[in-house]
Short mmCIF file of C-alpha atoms and ligand atoms in Angstrom, two decimals:
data_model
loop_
_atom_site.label_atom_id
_atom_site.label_comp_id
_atom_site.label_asym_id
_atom_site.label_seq_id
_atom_site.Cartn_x
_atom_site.Cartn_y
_atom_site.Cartn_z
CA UNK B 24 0.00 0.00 0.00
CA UNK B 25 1.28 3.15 -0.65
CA UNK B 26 0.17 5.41 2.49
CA UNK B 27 0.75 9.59 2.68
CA UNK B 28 0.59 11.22 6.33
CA UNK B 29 0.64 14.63 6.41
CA UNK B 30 1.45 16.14 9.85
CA UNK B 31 3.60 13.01 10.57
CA UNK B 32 6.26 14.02 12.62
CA UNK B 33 3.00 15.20 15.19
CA UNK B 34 2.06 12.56 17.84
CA UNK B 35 -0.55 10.87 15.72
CA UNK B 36 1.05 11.06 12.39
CA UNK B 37 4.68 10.07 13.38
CA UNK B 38 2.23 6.78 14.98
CA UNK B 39 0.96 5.99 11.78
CA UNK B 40 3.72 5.65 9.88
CA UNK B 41 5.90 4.06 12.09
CA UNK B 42 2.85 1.45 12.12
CA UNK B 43 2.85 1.21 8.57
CA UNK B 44 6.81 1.07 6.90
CA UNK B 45 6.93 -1.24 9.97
CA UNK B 46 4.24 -3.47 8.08
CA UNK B 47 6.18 -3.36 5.04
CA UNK B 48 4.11 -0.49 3.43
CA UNK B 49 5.56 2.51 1.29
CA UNK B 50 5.09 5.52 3.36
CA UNK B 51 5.76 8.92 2.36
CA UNK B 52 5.19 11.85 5.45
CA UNK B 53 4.77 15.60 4.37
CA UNK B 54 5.05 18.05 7.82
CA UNK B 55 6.57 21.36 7.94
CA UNK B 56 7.82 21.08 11.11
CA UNK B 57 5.63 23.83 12.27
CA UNK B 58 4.10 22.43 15.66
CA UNK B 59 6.05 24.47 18.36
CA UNK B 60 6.67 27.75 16.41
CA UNK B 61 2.47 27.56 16.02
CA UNK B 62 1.71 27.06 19.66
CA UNK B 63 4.08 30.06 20.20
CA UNK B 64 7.58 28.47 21.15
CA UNK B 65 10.01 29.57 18.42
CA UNK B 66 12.55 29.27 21.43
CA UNK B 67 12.52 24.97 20.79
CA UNK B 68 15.82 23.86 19.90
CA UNK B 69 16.07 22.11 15.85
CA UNK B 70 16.81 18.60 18.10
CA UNK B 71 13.78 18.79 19.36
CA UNK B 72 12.35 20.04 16.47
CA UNK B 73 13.43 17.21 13.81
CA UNK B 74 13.27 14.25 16.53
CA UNK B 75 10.31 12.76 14.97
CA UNK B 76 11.63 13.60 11.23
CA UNK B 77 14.86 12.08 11.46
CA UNK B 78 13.35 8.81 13.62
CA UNK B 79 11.26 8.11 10.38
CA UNK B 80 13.90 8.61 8.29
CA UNK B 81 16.02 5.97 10.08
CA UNK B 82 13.10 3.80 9.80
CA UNK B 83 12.79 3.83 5.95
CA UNK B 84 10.01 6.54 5.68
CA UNK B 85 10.66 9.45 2.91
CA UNK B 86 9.82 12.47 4.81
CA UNK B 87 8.93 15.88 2.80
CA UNK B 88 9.46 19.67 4.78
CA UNK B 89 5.99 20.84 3.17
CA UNK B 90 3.37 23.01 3.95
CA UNK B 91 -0.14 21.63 3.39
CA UNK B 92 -1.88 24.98 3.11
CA UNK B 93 0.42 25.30 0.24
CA UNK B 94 -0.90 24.15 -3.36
CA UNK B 95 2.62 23.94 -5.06
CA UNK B 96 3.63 21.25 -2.07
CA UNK B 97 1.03 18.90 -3.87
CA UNK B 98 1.95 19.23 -7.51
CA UNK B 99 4.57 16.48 -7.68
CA UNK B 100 2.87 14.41 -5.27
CA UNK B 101 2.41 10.86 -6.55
CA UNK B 102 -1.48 8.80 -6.24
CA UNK B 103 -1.98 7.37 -2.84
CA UNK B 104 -4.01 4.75 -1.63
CA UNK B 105 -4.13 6.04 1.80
CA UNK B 106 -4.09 10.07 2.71
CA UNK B 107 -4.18 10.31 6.43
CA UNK B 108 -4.48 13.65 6.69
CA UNK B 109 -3.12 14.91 10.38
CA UNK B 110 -1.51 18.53 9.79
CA UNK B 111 -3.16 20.82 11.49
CA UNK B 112 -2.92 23.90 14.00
CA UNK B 113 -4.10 22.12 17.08
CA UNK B 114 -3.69 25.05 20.17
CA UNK B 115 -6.93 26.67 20.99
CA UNK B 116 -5.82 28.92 22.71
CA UNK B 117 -3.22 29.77 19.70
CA UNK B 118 -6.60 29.60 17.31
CA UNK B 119 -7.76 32.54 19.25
CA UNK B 120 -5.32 34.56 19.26
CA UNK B 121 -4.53 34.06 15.39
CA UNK B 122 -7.24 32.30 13.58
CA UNK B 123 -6.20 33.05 9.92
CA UNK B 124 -3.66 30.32 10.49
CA UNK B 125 -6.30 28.05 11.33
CA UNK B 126 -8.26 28.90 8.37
CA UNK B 127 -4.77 27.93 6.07
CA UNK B 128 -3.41 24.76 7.29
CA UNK B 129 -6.62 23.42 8.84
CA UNK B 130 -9.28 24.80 6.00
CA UNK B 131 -7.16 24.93 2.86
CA UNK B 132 -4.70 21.90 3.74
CA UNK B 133 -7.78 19.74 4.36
CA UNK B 134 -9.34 20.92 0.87
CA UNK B 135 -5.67 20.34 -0.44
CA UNK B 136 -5.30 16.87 0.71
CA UNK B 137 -9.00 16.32 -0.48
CA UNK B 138 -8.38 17.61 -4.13
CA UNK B 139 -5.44 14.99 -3.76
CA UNK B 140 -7.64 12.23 -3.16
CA UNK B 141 -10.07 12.89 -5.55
CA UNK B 142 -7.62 13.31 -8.37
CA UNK B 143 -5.87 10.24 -7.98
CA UNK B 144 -8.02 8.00 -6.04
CA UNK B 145 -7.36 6.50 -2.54
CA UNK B 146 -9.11 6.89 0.79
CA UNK B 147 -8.86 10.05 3.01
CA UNK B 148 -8.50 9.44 7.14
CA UNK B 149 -9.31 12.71 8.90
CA UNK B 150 -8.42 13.87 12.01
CA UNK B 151 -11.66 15.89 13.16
CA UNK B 152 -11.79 16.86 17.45
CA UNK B 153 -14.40 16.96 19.88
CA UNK B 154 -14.37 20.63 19.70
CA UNK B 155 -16.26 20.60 16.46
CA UNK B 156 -19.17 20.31 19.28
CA UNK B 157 -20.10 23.58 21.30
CA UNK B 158 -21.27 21.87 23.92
CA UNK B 159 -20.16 24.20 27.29
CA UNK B 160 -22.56 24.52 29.66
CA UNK B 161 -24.78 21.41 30.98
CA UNK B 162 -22.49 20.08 33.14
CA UNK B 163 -22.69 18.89 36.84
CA UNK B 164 -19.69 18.43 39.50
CA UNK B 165 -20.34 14.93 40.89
CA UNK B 166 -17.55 14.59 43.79
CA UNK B 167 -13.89 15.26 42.33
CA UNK B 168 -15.24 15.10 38.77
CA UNK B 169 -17.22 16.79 36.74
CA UNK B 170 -20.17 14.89 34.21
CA UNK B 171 -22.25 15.76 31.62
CA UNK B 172 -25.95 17.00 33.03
CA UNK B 173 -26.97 14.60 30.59
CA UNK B 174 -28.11 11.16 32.42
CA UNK B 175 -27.78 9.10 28.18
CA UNK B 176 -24.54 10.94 28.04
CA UNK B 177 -23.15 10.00 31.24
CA UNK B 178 -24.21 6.11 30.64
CA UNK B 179 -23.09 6.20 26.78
CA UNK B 180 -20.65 9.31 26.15
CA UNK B 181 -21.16 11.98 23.39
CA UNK B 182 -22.68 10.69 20.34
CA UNK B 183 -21.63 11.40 16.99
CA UNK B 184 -24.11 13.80 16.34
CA UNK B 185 -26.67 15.45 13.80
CA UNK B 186 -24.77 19.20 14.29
CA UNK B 187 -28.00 21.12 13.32
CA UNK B 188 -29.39 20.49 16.60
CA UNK B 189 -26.18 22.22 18.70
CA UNK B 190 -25.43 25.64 18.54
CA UNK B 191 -23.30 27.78 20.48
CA UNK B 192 -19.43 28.75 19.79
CA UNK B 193 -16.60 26.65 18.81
CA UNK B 194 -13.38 28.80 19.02
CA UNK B 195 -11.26 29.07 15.59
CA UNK B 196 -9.93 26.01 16.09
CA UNK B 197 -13.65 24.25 16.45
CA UNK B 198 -14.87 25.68 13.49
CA UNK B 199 -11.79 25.42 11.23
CA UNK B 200 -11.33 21.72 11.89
CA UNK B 201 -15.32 21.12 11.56
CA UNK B 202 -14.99 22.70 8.24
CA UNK B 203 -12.38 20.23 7.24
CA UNK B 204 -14.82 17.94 8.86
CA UNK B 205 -17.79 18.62 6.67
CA UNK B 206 -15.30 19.11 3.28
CA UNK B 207 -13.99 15.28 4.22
CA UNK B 208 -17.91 14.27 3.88
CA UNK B 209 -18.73 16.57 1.08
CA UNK B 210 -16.10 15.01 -1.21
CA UNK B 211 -17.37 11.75 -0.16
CA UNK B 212 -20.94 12.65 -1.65
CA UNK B 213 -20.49 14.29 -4.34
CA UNK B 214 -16.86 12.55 -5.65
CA UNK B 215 -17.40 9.66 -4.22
CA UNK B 216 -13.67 10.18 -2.40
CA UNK B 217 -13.83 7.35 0.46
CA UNK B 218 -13.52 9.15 3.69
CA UNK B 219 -13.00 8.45 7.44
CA UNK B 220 -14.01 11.12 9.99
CA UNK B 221 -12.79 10.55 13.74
CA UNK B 222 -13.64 13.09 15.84
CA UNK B 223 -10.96 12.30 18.87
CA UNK B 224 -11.36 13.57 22.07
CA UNK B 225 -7.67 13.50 24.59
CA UNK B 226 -4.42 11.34 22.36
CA UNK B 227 -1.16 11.09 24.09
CA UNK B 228 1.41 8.80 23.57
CA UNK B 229 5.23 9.15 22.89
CA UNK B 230 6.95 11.23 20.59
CA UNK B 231 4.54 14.00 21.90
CA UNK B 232 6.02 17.11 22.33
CA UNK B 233 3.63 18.51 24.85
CA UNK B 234 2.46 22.01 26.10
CA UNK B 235 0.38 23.59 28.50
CA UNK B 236 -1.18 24.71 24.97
CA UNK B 237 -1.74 21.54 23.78
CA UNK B 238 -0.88 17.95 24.47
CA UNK B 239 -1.32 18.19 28.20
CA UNK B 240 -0.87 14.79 29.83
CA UNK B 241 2.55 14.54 28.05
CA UNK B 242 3.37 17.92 29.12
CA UNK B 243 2.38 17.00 32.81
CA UNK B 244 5.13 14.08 32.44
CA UNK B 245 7.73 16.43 30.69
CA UNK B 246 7.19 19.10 34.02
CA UNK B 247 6.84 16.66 36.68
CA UNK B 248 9.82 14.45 35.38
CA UNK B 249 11.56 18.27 35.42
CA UNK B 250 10.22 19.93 38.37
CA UNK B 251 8.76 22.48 36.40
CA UNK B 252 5.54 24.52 37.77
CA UNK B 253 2.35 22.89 36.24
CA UNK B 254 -0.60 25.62 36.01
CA UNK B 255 -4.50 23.89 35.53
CA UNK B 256 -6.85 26.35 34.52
CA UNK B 257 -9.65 25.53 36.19
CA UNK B 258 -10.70 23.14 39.22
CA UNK B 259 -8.63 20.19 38.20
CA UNK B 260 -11.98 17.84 38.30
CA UNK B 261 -12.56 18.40 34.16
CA UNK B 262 -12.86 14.79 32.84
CA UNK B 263 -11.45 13.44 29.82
CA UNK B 264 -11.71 9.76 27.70
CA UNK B 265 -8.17 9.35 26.82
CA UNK B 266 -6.94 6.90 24.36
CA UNK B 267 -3.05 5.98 23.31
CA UNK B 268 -1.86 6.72 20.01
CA UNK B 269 -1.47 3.26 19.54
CA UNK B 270 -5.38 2.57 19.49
CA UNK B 271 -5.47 5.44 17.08
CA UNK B 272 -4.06 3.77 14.77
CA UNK B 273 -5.60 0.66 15.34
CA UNK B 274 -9.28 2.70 14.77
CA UNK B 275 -8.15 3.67 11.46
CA UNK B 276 -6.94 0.92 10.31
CA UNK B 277 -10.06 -1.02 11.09
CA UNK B 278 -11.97 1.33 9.05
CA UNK B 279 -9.40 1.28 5.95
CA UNK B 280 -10.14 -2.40 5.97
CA UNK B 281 -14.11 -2.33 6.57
CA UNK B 282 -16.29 -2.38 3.40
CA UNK B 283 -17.84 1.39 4.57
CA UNK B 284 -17.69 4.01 1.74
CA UNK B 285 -17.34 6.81 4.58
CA UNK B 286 -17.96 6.89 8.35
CA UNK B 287 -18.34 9.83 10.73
CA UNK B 288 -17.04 8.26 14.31
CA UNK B 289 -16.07 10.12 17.37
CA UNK B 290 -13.12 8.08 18.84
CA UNK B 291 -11.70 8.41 22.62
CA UNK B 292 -11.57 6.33 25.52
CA UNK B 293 -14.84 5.98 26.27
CA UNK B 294 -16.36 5.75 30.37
CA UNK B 295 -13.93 3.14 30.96
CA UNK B 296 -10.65 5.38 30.33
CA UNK B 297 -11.90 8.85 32.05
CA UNK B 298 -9.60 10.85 34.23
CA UNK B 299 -9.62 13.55 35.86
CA UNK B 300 -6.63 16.36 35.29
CA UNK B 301 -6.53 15.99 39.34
CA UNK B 302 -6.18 12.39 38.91
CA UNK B 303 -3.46 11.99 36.29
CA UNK B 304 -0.99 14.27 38.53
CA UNK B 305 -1.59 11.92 41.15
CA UNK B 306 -0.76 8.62 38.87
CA UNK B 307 2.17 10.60 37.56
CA UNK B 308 3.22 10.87 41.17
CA UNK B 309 3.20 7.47 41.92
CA UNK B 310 5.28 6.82 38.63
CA UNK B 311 7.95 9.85 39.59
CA UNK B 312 7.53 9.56 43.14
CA UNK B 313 7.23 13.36 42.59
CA UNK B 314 5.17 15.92 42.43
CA UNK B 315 5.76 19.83 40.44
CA UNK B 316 4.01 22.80 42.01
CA UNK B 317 0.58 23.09 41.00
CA UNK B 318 -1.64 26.54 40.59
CA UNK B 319 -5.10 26.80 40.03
CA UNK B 320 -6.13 29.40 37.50
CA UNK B 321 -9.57 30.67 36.04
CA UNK B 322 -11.07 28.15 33.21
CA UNK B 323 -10.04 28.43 29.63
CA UNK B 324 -12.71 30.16 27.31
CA UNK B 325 -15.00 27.68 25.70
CA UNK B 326 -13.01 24.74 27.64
CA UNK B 327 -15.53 21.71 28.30
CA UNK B 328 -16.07 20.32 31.67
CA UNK B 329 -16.51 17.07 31.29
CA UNK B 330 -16.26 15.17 27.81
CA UNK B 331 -16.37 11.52 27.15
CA UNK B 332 -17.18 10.11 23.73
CA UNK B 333 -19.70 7.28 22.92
CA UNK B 334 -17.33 5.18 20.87
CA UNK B 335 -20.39 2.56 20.24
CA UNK B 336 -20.14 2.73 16.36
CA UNK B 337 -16.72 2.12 16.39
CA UNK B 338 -16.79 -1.57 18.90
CA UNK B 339 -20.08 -2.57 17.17
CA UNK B 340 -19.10 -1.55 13.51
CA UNK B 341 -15.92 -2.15 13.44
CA UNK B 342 -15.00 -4.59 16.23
CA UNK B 343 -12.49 -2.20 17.46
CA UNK B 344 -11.93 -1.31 21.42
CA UNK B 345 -9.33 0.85 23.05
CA UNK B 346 -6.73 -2.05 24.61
CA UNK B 347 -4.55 0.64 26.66
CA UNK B 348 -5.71 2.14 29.75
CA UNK B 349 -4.21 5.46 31.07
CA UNK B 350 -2.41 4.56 33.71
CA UNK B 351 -0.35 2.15 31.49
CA UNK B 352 -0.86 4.67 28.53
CA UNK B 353 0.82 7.38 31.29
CA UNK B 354 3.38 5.01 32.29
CA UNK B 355 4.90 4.49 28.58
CA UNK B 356 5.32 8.05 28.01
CA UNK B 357 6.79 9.00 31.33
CA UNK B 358 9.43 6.41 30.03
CA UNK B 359 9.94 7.38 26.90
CA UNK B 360 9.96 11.39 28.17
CA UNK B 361 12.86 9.97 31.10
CA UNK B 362 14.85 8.39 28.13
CA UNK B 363 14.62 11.76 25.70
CA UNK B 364 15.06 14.36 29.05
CA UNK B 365 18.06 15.60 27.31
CA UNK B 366 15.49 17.11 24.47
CA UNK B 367 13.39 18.77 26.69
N1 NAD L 402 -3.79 15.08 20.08
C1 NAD L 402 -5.07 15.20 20.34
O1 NAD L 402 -5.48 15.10 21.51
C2 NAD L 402 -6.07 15.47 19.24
C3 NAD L 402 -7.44 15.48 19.56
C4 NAD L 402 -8.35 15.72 18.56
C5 NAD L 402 -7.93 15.94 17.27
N2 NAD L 402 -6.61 15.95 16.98
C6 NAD L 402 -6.21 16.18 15.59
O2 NAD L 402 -5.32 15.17 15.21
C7 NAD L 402 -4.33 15.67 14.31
C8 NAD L 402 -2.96 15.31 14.80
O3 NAD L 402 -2.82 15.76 16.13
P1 NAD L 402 -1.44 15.61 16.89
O4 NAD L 402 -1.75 15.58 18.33
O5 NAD L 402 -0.64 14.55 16.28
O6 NAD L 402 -0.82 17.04 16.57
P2 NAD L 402 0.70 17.48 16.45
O7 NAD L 402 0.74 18.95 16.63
O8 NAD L 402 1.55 16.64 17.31
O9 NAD L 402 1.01 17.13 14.94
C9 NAD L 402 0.60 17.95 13.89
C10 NAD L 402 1.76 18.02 12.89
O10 NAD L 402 1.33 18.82 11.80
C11 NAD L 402 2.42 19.61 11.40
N3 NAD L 402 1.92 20.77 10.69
C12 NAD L 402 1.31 21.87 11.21
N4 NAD L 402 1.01 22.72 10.23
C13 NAD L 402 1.42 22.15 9.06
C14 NAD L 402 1.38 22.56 7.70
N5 NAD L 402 0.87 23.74 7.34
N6 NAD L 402 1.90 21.72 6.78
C15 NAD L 402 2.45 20.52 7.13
N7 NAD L 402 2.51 20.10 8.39
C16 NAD L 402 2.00 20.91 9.36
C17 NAD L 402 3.14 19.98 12.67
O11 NAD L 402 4.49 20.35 12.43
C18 NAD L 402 3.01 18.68 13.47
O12 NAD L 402 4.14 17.85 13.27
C19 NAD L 402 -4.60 17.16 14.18
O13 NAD L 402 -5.31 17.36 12.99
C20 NAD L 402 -5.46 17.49 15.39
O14 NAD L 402 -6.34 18.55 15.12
C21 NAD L 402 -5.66 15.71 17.94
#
């Protein structure tokens, strides 16, 4: 199979094709090494920068510094069978403060990729987010975590849902990525382009470079592992489904080989992998036998309380189930952050 990730020296992409070249497959990766500079951290040393690019290499996988927003980075682009199409500006906070960059890599690369896949054939995987949902209020503190004020919700987690019925704001990065969201199943009607939509809620896994902006339970490793100050905006008690990288990959893939012609899933943990923010800096304590300062500040705009998808579709559809819990999940990056310390 020949297999194109874009955004795939990012924590999802740099997973999918290590999966695949591992499995023998041809796999090209197109990233512009963007990621810290976007989230606002020019100051990242080129190490750090070209870890993931120059582990791919070493593993047999052609990597290409291109911009997806960018139609010339196409042009010489061969046909794929596979387009999994990660690139993307993923801070919300960042999104706020400078949404036109949303709108290019997350709007036009997505239309890019898309105009790919219908010109030469081959099946587009998207990476759509939870935040294409404004859900923000409705929620209920139950104890040390918050829940959905939603008794279906609470038993089943977020369906995949008909949109027209939720309104409310998104924040740039919501509505850019939902716009790639809706493009992805757009081409699919009216080209016929096969296309996967996953809506994921919390990923982590290694080769995550982590931030308080984005990609917080690795960043909580990287600061506790350096006794750096941790800040949670908010209470701490917010509940997220997470789900390792690796069962990422292993959603997609049981799509790419199901007979659907398109799907629109939302992927996480599901009930049985929620944590609280409060609770993964106590399993990270147990792992470190440390613990960094912590400081509570005011909640994020438009940050959701609780959220927890209903990843039904996906273990009745598609016989797929998340195998890695977080504690496990939490354990294998704090190990692979220990080994790399030097990078961060
Ligand atoms: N990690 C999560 O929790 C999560 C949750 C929901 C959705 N997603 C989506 O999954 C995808 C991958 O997420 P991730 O966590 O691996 O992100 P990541 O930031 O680790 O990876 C994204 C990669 O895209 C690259 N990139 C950014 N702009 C680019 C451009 N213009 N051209 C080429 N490459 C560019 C970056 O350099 C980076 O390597 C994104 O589309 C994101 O919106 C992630």
């Amino acid at each position: 199979m020949r297999v194109l990730v874009t955004g795939g020296c990012g924590l999802i992409g740099f997973n999918i094709a290590k999966h695949y070249v591992q499995k023998g497959h041809n796999v090209e990766v197109m990233d512009n090494l963007e990621r810290s500079s976007l989230l606002g951290h020019s100051e990242v040393e080129e190490e750090r920068t070209t870890f993931n690019f120059n582990e791919l290499k070493e593993l047999g996988v052609r990597t290409y510094r291109l911009d997806v927003s960018e139609q010339k980075s196409w042009n010489l682009r061969p046909n794929y069978d596979v387009i999994f199409h990660m690139a993307a500006q993923c801070g919300v906070p960042t999104s706020i403060e400078n949404p036109r960059r949303d709108f290019e890599v997350n709007v036009q690369g997505t239309f890019n990729a898309l105009e790919h896949a219908r010109k030469t054939g081959g099946t587009l995987i998207y990476a759509s987010t939870n935040k294409v949902y404004p859900i923000h209020d409705n929620f209920r503190l139950v104890g040390d975590r918050w829940q959905f004020d939603n008794d279906e919700w609470n038993q089943n987690g977020f369906p995949a849902r008909d949109m027209n019925k939720l309104s409310g704001s998104r924040t740039p990065y919501g509505w850019s990525k939902y716009s790639g969201d809706l493009l992805c199943q757009e081409w699919n009607t009216t080209y016929g382009v096969r296309t996967g939509v996953f809506r994921m809620s919390c990923i982590y896994g290694k080769n995550q470079f982590g931030f308080e902006e984005q990609g917080w339970a690795t960043w909580f490793s990287i600061a506790t592992q350096k006794n750096l100050p941790i800040t949670i905006f908010g209470d701490g008690k917010q509940v997220r489904d997470m789900l390792y990288v690796e069962d990422v990959v292993g959603a997609y893939d049981a799509f790419l080989r199901s007979d659907l012609d398109s799907g629109v899933f939302n992927l996480g943990g599901g009930w049985d992998n929620t944590i609280s923010l409060n609770e993964c800096l106590t399993i990270l304590e147990e792992i470190y036998g440390k613990r960094s300062p912590i400081t509570y500040e005011d909640w994020r705009p438009l940050d959701q309380k609780c959220y927890v998808s209903d990843i039904s579709a996906l273990r009745e559809g598609l016989g797929w189930s998340p195998k890695v819990d977080p504690k496990t999940g939490l354990t294998l990056v704090s190990k692979w952050v220990k080994d790399n310390i030097n990078i961060f």
